[in-house]
mmCIF file of C-alpha atoms in Angstrom:
data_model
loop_
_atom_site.group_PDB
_atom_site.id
_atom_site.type_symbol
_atom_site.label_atom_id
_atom_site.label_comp_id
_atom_site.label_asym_id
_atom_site.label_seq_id
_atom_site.Cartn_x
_atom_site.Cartn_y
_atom_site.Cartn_z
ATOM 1 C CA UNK A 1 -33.227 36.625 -4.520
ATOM 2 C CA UNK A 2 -32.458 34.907 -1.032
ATOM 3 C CA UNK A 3 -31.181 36.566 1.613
ATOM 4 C CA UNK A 4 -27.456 35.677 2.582
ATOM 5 C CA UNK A 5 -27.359 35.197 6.329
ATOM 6 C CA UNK A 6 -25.895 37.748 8.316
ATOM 7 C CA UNK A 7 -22.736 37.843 10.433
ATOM 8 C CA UNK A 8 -24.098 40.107 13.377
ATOM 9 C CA UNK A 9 -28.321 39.294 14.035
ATOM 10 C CA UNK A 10 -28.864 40.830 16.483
ATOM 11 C CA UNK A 11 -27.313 43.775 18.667
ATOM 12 C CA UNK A 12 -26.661 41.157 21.489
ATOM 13 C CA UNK A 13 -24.370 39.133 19.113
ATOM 14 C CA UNK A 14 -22.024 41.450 21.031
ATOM 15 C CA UNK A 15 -21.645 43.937 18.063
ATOM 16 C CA UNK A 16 -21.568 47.330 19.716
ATOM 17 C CA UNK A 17 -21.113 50.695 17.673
ATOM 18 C CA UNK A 18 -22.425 53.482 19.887
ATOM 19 C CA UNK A 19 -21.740 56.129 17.650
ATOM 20 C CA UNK A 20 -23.674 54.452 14.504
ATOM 21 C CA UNK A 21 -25.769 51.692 16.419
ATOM 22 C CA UNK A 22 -28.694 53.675 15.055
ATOM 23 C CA UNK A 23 -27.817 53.233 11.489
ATOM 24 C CA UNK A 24 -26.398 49.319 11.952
ATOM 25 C CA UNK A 25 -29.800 48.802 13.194
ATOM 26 C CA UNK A 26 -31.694 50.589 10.458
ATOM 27 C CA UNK A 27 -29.864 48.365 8.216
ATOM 28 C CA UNK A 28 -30.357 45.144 9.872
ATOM 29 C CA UNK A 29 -34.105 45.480 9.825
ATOM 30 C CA UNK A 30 -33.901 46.692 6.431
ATOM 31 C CA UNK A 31 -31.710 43.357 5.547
ATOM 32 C CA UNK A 32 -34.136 41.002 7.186
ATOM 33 C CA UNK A 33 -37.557 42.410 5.843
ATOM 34 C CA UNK A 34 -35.190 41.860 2.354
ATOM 35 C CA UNK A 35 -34.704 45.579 1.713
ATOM 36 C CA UNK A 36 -30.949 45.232 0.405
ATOM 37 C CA UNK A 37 -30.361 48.512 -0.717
ATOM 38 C CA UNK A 38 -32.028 49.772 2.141
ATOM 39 C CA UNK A 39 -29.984 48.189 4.178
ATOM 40 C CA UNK A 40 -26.668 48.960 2.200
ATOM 41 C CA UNK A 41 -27.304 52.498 2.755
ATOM 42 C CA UNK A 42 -27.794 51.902 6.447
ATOM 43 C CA UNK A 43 -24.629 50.080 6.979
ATOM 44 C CA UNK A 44 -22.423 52.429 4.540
ATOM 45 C CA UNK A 45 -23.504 55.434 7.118
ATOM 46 C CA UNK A 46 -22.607 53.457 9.928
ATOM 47 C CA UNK A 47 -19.502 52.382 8.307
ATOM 48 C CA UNK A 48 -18.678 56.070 7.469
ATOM 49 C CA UNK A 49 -20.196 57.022 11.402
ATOM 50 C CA UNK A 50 -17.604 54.348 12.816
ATOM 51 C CA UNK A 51 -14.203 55.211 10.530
ATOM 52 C CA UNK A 52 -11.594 53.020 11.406
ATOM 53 C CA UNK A 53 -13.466 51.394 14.406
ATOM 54 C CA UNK A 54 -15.995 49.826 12.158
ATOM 55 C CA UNK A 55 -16.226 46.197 13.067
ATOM 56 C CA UNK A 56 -15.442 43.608 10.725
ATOM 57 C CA UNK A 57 -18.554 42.149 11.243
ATOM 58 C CA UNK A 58 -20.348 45.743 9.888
ATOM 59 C CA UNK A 59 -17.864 45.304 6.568
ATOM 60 C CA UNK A 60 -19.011 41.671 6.005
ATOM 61 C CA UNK A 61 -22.804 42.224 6.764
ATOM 62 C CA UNK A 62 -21.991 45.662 4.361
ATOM 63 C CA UNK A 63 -20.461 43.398 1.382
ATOM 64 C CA UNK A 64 -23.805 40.778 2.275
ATOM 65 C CA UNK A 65 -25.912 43.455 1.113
ATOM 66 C CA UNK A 66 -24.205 44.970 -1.708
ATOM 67 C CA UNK A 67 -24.292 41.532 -3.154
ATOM 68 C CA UNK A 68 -27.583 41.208 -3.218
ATOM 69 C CA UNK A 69 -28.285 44.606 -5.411
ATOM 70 C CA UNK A 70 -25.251 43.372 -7.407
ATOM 71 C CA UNK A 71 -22.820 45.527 -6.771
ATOM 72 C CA UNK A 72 -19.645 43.591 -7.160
ATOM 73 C CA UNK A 73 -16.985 46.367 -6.227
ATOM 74 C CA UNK A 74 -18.647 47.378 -3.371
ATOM 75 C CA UNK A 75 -18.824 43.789 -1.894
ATOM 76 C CA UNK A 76 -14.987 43.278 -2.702
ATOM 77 C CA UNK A 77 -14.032 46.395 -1.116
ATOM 78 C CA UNK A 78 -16.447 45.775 2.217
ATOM 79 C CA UNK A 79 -14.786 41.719 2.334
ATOM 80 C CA UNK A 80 -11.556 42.961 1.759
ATOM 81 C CA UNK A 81 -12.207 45.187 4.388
ATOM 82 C CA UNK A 82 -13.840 42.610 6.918
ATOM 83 C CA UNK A 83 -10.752 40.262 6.189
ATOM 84 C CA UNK A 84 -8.182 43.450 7.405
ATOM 85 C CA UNK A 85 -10.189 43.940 10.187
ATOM 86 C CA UNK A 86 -11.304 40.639 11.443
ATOM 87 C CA UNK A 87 -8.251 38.504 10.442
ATOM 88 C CA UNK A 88 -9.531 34.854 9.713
ATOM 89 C CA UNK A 89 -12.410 34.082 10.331
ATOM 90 C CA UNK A 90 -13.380 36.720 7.516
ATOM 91 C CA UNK A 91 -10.532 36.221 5.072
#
């Protein structure tokens, strides 16, 4: 399947979590070497990590990934989330 671009590339993008960087990274590398579930794991810690002060950009590159192991819910629920968070330019 082919990867979906990502919101946030690369930690300079200006996307800073410093309580779950660790895991947003994991997951980024995990996305680009095509490792989707990897990578949906990754960004679900840091999503959990972050609570409420998860970016919107984390949701949206979170719903990117559960797309691609086709898990339909779990995309709706990150976009939805994205949207509430990032007003829009996610909605």
């Amino acid at each position: 399947m082919k990867s979906l671009p990502l919101m946030a590339l690369t930690a300079s993008s200006g996307f800073v979590l410093a309580a779950s960087s660790g895991s947003f990274e994991a997951g980024l590398q995990a996305y680009r070497e095509g490792r989707f579930q990897a990578a949906l794991d990754a960004w679900t810690r840091a999503e959990s990590e972050a609570g409420e002060a998860a970016s919107s950009e984390l949701c949206f590159d979170r719903a990117l990934a559960a797309l691609q192991v086709g898990a339909l819910a779990e995309a709706r629920a990150a976009a939805e989330r994205a949207a509430e968070h990032g007003g829009a330019p996610f909605a």
